mmCIF file of N, CA, C and O in Angstrom:
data_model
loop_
_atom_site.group_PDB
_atom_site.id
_atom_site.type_symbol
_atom_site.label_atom_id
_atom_site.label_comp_id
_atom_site.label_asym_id
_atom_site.label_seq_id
_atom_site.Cartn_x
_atom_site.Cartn_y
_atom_site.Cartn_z
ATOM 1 N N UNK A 1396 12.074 11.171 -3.307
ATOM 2 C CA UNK A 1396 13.475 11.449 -3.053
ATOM 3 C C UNK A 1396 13.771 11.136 -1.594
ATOM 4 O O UNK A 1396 13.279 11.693 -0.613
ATOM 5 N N UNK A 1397 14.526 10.297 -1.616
ATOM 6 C CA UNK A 1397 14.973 9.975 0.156
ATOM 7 C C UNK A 1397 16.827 10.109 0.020
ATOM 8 O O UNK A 1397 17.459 10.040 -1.034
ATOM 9 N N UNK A 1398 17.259 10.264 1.066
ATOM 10 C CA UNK A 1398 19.057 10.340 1.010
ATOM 11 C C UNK A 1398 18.841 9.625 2.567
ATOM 12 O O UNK A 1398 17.998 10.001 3.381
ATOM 13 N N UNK A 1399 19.758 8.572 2.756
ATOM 14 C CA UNK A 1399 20.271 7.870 3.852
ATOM 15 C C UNK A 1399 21.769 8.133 4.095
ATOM 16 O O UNK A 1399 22.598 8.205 3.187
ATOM 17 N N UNK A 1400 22.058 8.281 5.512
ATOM 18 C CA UNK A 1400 23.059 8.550 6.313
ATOM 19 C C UNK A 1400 23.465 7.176 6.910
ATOM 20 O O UNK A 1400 22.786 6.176 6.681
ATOM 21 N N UNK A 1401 24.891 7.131 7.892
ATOM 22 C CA UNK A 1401 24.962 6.463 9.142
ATOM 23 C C UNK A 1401 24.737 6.809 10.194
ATOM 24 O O UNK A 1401 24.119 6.212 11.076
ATOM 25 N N UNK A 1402 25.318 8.027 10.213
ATOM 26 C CA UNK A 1402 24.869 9.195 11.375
ATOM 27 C C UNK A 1402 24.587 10.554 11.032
ATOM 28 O O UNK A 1402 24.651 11.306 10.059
ATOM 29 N N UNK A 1403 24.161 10.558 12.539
ATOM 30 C CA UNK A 1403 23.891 12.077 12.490
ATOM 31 C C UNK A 1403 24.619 13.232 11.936
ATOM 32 O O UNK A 1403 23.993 13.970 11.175
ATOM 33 N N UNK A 1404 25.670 13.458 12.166
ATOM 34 C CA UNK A 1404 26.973 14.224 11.615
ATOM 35 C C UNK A 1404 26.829 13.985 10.044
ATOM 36 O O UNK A 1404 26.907 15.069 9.467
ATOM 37 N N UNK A 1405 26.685 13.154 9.358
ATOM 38 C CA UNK A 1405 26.147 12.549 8.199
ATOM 39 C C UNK A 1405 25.454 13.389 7.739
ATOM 40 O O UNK A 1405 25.724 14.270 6.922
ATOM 41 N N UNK A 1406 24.303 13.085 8.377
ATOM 42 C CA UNK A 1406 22.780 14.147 7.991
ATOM 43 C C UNK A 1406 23.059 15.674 7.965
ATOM 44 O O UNK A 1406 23.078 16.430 6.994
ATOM 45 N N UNK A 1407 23.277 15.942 9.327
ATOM 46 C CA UNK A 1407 23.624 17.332 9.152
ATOM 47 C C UNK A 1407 24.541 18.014 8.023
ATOM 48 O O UNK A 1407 24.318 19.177 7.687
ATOM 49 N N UNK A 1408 25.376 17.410 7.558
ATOM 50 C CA UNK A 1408 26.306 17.663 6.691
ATOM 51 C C UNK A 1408 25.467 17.730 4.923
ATOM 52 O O UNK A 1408 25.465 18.751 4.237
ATOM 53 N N UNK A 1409 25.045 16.849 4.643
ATOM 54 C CA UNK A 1409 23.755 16.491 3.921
ATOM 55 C C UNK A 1409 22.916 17.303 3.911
ATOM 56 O O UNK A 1409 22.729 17.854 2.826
ATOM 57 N N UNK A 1410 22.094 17.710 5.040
ATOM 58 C CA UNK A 1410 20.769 18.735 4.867
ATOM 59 C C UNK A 1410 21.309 19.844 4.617
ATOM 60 O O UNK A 1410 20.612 20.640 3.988
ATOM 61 N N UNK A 1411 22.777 20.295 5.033
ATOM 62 C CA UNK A 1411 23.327 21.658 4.578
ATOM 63 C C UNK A 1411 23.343 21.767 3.161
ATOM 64 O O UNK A 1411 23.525 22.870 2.647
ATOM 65 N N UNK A 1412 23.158 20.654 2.408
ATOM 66 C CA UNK A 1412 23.470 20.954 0.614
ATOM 67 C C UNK A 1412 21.904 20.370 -0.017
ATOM 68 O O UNK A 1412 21.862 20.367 -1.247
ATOM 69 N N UNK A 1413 20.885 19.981 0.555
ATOM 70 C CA UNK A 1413 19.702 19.373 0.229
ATOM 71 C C UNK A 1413 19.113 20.549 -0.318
ATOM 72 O O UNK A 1413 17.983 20.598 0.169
ATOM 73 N N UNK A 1414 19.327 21.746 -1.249
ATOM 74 C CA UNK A 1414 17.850 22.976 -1.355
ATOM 75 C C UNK A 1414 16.925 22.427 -1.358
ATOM 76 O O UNK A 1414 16.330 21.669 -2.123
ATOM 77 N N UNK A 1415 16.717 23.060 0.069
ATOM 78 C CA UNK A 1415 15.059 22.872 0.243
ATOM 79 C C UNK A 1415 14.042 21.321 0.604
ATOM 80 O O UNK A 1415 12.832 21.109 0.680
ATOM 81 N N UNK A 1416 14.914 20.719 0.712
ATOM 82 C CA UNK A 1416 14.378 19.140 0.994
ATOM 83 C C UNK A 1416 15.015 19.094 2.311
ATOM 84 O O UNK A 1416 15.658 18.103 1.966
ATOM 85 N N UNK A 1417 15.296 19.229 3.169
ATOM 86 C CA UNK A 1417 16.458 18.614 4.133
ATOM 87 C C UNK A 1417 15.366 17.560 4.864
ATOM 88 O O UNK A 1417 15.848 16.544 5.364
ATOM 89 N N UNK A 1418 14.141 17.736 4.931
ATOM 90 C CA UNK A 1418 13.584 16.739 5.718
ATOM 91 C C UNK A 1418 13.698 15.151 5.070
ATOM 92 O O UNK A 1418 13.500 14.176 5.795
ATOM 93 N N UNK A 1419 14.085 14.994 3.438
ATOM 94 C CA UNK A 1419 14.473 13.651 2.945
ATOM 95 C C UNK A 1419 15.464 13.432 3.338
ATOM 96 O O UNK A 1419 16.126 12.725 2.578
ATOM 97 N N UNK A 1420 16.097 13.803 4.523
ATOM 98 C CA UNK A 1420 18.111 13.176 4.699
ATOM 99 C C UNK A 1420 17.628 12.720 6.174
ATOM 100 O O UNK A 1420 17.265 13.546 7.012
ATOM 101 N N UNK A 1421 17.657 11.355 6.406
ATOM 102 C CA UNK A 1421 17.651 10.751 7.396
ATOM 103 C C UNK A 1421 18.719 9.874 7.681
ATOM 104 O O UNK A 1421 19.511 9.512 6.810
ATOM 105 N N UNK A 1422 18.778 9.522 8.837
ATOM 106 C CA UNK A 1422 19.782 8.044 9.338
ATOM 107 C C UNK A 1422 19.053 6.819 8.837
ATOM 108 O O UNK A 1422 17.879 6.779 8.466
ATOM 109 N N UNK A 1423 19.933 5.817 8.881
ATOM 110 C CA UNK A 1423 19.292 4.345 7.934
ATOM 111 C C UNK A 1423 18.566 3.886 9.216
ATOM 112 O O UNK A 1423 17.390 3.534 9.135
ATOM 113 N N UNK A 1424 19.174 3.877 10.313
ATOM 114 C CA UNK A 1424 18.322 3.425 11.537
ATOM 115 C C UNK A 1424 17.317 4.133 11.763
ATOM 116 O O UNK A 1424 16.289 3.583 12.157
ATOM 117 N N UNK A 1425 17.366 5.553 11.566
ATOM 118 C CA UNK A 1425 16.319 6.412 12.325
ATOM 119 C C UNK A 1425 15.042 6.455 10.982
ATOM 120 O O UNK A 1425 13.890 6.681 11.352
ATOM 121 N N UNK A 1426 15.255 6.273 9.732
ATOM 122 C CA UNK A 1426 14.002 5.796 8.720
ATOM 123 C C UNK A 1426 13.649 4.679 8.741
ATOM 124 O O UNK A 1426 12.450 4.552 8.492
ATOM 125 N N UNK A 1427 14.203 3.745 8.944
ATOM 126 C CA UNK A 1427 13.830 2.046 8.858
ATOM 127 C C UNK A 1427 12.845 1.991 10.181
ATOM 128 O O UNK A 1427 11.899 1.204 10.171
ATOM 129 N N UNK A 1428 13.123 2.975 11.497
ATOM 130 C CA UNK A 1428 12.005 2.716 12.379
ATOM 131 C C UNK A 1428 11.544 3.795 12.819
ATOM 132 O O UNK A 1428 11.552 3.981 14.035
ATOM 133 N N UNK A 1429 11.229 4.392 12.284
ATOM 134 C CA UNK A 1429 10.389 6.289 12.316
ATOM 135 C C UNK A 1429 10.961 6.102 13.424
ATOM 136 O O UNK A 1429 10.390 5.198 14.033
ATOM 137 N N UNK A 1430 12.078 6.654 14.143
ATOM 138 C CA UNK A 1430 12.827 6.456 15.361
ATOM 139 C C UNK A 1430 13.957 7.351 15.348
ATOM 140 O O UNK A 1430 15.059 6.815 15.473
ATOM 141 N N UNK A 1431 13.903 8.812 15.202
ATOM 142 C CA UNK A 1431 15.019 9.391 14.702
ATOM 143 C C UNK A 1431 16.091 9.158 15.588
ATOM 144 O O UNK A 1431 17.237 9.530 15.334
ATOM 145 N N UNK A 1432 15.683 8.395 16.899
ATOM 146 C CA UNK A 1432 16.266 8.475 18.527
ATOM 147 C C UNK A 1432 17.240 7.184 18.311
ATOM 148 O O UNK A 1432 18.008 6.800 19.193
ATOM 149 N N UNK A 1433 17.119 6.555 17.024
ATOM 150 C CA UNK A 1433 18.124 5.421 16.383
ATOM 151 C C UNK A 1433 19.119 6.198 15.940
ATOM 152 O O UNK A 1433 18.654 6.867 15.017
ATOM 153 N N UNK A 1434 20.612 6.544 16.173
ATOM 154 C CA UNK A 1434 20.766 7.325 15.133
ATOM 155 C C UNK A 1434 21.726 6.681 14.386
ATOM 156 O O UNK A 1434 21.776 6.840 13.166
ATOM 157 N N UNK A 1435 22.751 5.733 15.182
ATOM 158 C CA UNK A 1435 24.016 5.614 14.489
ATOM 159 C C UNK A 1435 24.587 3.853 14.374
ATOM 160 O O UNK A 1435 24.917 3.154 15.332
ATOM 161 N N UNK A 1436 24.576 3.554 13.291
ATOM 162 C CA UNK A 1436 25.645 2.387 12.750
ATOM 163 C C UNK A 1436 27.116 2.840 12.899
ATOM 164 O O UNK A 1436 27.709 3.739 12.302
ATOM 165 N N UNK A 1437 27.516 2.046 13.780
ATOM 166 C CA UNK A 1437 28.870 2.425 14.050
ATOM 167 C C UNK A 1437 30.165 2.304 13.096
ATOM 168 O O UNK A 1437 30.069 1.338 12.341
ATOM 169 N N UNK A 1438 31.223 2.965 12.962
ATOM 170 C CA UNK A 1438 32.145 2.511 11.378
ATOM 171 C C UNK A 1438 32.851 1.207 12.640
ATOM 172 O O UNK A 1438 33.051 1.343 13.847
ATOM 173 N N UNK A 1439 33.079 0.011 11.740
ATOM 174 C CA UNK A 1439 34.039 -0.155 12.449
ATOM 175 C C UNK A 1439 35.260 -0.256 12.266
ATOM 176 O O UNK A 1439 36.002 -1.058 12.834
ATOM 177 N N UNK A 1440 35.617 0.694 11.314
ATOM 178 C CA UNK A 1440 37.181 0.793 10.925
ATOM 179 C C UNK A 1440 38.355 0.713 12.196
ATOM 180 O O UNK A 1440 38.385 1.483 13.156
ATOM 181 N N UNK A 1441 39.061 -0.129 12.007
ATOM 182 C CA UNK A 1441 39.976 -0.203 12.848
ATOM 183 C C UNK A 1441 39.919 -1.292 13.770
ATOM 184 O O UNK A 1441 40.818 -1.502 14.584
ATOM 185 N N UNK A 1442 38.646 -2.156 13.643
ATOM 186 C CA UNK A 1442 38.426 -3.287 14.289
ATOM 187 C C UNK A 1442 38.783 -4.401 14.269
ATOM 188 O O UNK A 1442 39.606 -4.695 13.402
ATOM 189 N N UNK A 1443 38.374 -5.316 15.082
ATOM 190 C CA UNK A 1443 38.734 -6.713 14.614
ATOM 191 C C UNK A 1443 37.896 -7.489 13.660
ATOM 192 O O UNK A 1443 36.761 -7.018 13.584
ATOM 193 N N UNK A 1444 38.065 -8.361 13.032
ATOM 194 C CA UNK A 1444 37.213 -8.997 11.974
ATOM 195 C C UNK A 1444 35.862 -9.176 12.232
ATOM 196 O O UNK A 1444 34.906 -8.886 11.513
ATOM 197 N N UNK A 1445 35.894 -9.993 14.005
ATOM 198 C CA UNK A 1445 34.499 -9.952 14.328
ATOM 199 C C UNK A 1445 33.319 -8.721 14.663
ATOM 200 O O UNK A 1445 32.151 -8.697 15.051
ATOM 201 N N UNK A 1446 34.119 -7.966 14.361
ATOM 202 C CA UNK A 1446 33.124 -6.978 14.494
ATOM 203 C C UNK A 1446 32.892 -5.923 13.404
ATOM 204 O O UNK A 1446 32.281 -4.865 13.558
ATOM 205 N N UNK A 1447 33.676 -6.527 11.880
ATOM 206 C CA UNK A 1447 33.224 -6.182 10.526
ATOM 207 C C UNK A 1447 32.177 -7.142 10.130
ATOM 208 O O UNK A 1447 31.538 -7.034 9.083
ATOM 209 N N UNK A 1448 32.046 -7.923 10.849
ATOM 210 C CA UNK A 1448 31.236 -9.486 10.419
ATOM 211 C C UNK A 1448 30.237 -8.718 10.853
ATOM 212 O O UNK A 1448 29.519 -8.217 9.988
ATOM 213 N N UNK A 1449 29.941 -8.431 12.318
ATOM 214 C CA UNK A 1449 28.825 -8.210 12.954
ATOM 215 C C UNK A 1449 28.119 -6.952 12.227
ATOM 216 O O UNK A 1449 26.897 -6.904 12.090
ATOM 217 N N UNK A 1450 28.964 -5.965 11.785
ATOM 218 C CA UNK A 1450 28.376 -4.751 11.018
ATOM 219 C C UNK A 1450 28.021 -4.932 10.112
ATOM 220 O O UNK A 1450 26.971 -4.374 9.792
ATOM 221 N N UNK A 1451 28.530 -5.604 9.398
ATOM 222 C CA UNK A 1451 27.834 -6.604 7.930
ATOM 223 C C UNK A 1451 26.724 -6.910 8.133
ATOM 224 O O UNK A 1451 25.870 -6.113 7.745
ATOM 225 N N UNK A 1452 26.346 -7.965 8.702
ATOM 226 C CA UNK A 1452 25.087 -8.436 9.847
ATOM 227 C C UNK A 1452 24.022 -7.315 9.509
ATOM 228 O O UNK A 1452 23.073 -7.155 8.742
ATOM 229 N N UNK A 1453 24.704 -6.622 10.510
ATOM 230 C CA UNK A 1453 23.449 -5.567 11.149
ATOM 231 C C UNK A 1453 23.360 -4.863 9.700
ATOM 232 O O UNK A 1453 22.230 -5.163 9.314
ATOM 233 N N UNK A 1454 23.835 -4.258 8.926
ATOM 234 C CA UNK A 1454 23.585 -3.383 7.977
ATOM 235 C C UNK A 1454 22.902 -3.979 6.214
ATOM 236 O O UNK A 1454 22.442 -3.415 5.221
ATOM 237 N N UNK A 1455 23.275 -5.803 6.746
ATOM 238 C CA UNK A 1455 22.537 -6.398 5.668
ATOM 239 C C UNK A 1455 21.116 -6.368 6.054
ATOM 240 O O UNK A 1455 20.306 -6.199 5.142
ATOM 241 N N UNK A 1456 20.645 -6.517 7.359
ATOM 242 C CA UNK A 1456 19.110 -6.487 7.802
ATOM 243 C C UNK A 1456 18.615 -5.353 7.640
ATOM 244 O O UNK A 1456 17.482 -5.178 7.191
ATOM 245 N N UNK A 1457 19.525 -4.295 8.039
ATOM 246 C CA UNK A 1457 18.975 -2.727 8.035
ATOM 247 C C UNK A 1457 18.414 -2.736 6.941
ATOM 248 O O UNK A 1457 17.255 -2.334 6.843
ATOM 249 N N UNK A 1458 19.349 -3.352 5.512
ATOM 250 C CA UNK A 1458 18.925 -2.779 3.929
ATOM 251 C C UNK A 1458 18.026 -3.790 3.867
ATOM 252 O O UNK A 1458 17.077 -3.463 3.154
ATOM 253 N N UNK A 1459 17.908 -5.094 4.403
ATOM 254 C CA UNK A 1459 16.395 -5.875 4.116
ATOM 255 C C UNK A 1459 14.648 -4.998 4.696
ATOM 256 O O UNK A 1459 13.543 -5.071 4.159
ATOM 257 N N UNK A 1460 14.942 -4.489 5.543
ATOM 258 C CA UNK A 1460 14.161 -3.916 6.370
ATOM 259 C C UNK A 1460 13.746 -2.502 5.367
ATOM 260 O O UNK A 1460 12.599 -2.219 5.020
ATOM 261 N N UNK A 1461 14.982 -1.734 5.024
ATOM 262 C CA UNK A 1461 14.785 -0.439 4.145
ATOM 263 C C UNK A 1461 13.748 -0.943 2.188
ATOM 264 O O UNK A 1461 12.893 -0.405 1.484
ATOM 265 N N UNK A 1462 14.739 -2.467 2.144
ATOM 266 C CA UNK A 1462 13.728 -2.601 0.935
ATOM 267 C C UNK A 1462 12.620 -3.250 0.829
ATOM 268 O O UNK A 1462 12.131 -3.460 -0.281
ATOM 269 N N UNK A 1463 11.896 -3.784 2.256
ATOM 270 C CA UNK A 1463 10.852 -3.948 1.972
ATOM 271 C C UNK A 1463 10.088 -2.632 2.430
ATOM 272 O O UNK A 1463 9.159 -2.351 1.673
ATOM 273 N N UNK A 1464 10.244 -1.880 3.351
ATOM 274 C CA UNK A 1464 9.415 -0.748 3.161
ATOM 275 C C UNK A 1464 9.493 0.128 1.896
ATOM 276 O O UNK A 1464 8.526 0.801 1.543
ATOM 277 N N UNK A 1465 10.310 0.115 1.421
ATOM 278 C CA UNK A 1465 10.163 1.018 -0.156
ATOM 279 C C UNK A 1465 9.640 0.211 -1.059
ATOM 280 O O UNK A 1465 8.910 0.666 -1.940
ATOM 281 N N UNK A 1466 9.954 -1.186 -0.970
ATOM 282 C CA UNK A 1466 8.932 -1.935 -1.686
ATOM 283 C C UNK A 1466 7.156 -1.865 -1.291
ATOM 284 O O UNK A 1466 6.376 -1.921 -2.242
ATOM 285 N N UNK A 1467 6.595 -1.743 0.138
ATOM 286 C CA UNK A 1467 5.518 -1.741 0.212
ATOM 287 C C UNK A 1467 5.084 -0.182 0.230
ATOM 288 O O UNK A 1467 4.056 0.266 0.739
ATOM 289 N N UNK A 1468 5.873 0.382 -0.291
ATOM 290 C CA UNK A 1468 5.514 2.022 0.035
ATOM 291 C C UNK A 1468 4.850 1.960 -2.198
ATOM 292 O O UNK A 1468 3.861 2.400 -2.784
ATOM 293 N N UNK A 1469 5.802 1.361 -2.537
ATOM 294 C CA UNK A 1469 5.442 1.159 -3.966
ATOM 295 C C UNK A 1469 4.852 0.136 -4.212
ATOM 296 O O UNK A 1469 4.801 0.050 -5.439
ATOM 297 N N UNK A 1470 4.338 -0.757 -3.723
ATOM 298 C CA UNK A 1470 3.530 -2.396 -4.394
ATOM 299 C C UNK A 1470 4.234 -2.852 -5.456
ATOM 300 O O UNK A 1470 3.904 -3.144 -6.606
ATOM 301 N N UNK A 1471 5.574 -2.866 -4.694
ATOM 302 C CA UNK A 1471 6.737 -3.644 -6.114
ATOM 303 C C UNK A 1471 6.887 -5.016 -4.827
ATOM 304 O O UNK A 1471 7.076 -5.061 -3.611
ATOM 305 N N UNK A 1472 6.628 -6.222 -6.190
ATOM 306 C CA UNK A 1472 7.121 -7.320 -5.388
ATOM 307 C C UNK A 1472 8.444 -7.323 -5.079
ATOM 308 O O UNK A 1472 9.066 -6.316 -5.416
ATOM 309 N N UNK A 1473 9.174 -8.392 -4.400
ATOM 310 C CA UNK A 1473 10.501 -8.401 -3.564
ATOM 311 C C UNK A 1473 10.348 -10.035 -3.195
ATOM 312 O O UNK A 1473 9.439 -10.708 -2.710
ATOM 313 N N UNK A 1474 11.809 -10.346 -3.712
ATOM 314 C CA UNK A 1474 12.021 -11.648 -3.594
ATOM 315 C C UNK A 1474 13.068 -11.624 -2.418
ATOM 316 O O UNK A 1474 13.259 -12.685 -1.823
ATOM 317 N N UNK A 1475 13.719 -10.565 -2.058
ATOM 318 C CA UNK A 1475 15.100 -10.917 -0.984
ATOM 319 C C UNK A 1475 16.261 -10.588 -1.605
ATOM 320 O O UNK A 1475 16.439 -10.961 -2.765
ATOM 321 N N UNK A 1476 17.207 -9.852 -0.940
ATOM 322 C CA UNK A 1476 18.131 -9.480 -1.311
ATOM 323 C C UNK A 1476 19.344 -10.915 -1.726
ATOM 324 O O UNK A 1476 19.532 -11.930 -1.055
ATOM 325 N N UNK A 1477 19.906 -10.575 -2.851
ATOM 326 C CA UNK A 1477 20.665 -12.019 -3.190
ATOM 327 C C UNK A 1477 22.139 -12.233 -2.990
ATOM 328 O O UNK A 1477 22.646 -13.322 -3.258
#
């Protein structure tokens, strides 16, 4: 059982309703690099295009990064996200 956040405020909000698990509610940055000191993907609501592009970006690698470690945590092959 894992639960992913963006942020911290996220988590906290999350571990308040987790019984008894709260240590599975992490940030996507702060699990992807045992780095809890990662904490936050920024929203960028309200931005300009280039910087929905760029969050796109960053949050398509984040989830490449998240499924190959759950892939090598399970020895499930992985072809790449499509």
């Amino acid at each position: 059982e894992l639960v992913l956040a963006m942020t911290p405020k996220q988590v906290a909000a999350l571990r308040r309703f987790s019984a008894g698990s709260p240590e599975k509610v992490h940030t996507l940055l702060g699990y992807i690099h045992d780095a809890p000191h990662l904490e936050s993907i920024s929203d960028p609501y309200g931005q300009i295009m280039a910087t929905y592009r760029a969050f796109m970006r960053r949050l398509y690698e984040c989830v490449e990064v998240l499924v190959t470690r759950l892939r090598d945590q399970k020895n499930v092959p992985y072809s790449g996200l499509q």
